[in-house]
Coordinates of C-alpha atoms in Angstrom, one line a residue:
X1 CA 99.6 145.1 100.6
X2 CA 100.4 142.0 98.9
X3 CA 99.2 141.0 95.5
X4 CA 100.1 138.2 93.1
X5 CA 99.4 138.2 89.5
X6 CA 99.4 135.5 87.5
X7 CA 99.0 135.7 83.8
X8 CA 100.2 133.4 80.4
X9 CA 97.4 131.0 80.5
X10 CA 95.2 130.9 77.4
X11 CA 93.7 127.7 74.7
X12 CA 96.0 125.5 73.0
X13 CA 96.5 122.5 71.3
X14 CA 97.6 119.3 73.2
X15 CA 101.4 119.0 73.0
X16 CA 102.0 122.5 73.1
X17 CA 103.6 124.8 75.7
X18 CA 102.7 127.9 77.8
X19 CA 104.4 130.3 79.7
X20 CA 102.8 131.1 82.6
X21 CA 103.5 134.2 84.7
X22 CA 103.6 135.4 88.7
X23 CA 104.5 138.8 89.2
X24 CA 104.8 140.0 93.4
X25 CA 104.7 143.2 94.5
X26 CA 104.4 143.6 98.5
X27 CA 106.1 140.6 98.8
X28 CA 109.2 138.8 98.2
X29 CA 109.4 135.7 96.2
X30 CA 113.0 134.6 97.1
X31 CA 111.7 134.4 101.0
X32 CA 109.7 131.7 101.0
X33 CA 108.5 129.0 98.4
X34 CA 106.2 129.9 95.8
X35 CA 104.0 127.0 94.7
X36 CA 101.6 126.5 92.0
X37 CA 98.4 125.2 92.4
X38 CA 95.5 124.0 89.5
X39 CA 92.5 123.3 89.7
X40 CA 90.1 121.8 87.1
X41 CA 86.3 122.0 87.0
X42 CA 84.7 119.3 89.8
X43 CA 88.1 118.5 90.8
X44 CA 90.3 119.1 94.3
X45 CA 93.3 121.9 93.7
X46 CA 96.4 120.3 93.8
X47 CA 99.7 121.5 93.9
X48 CA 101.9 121.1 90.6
X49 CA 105.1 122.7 91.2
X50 CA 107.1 124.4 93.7
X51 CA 110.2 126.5 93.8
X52 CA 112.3 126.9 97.5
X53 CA 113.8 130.1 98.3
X54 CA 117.9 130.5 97.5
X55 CA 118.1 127.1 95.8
X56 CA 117.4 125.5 92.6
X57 CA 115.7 122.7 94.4
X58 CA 112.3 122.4 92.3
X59 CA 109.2 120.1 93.2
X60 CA 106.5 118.9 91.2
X61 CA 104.1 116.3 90.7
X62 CA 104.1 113.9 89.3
X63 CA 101.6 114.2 86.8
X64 CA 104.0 116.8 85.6
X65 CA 107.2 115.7 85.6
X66 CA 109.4 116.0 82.9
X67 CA 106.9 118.8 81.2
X68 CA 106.7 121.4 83.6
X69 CA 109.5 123.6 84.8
X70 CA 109.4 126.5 87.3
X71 CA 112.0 129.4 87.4
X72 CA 112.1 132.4 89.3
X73 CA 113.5 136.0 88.2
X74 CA 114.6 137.6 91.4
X75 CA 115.1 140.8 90.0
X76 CA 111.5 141.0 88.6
X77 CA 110.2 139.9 92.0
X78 CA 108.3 137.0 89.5
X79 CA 108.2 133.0 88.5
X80 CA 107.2 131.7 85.7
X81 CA 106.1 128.2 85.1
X82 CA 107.1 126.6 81.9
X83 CA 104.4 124.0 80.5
X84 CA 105.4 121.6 77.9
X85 CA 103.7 118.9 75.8
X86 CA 100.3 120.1 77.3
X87 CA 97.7 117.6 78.0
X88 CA 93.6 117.8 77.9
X89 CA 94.4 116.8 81.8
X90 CA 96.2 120.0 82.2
X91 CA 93.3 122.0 81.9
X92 CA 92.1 124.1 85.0
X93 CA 92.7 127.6 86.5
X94 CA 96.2 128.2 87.7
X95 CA 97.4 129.5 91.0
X96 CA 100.3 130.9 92.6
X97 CA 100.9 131.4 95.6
X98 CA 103.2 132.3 98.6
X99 CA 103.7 132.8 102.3
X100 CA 103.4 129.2 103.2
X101 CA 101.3 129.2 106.3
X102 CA 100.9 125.0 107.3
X103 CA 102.1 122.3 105.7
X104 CA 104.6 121.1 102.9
X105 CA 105.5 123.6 99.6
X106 CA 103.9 121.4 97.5
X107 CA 100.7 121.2 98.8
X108 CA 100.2 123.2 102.0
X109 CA 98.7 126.4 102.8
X110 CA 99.8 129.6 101.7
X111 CA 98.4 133.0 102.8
X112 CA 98.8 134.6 99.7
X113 CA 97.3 133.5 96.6
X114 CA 96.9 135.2 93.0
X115 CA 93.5 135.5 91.4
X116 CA 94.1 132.5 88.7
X117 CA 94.9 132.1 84.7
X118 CA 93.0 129.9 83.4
X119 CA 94.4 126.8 81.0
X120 CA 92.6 125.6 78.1
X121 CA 94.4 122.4 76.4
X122 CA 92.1 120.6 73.3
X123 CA 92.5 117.5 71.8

């Protein structure tokens, strides 16, 4: 059984940084791509970053550029997403997820999906 669990989110200020967690077990993270997804309150989910397996080719978008960085600890079987200079427009739950099913890494669909961590950024 596969199970992603993401974890790190919490409140901060805006300008400051989280760490934000996806452990795997069931499934391996270095096979496939492993993108993150938000999504805020009223708003579509949108992918934010993604990581390709074997490479240290990252994606994100651009609303995140320069701010957010993803690495991967394949010996822990879990990615992290570093967020930096957070924004009140960061705010949402936070997704990972794997097993791309359709689509591009950065905003297809995956058939695996954590349960969420949920961002808080205040002005």
């Amino acid at each position: 059984q596969v199970q992603l669990v993401e974890s790190g989110g919490g409140s901060v200020q805006a300008g400051g940084s989280l760490r934000l967690s996806c452990v795997a077990s069931g499934y391996t993270l270095n096979s496939n791509c492993v993108t993150w997804f938000r999504q805020a309150p009223g708003k579509e989910r949108e992918g934010v970053a993604t990581i390709y397996p074997g490479s240290p080719v990252r994606e994100y978008a651009e609303s995140v550029k320069g701010r957010f960085t993803l690495s991967r600890d394949n010996a822990k079987n879990t990615g992290y997403l570093q967020m930096n200079t957070l924004q009140v427009e960061d705010n949402g739950t936070y997704y990972c997820a794997a097993g791309l099913t359709s689509g591009v890494c950065l905003g297809g669909s995956f058939r695996y999906w954590g349960q969420g961590t949920h961002v808080d950024v205040s002005s």
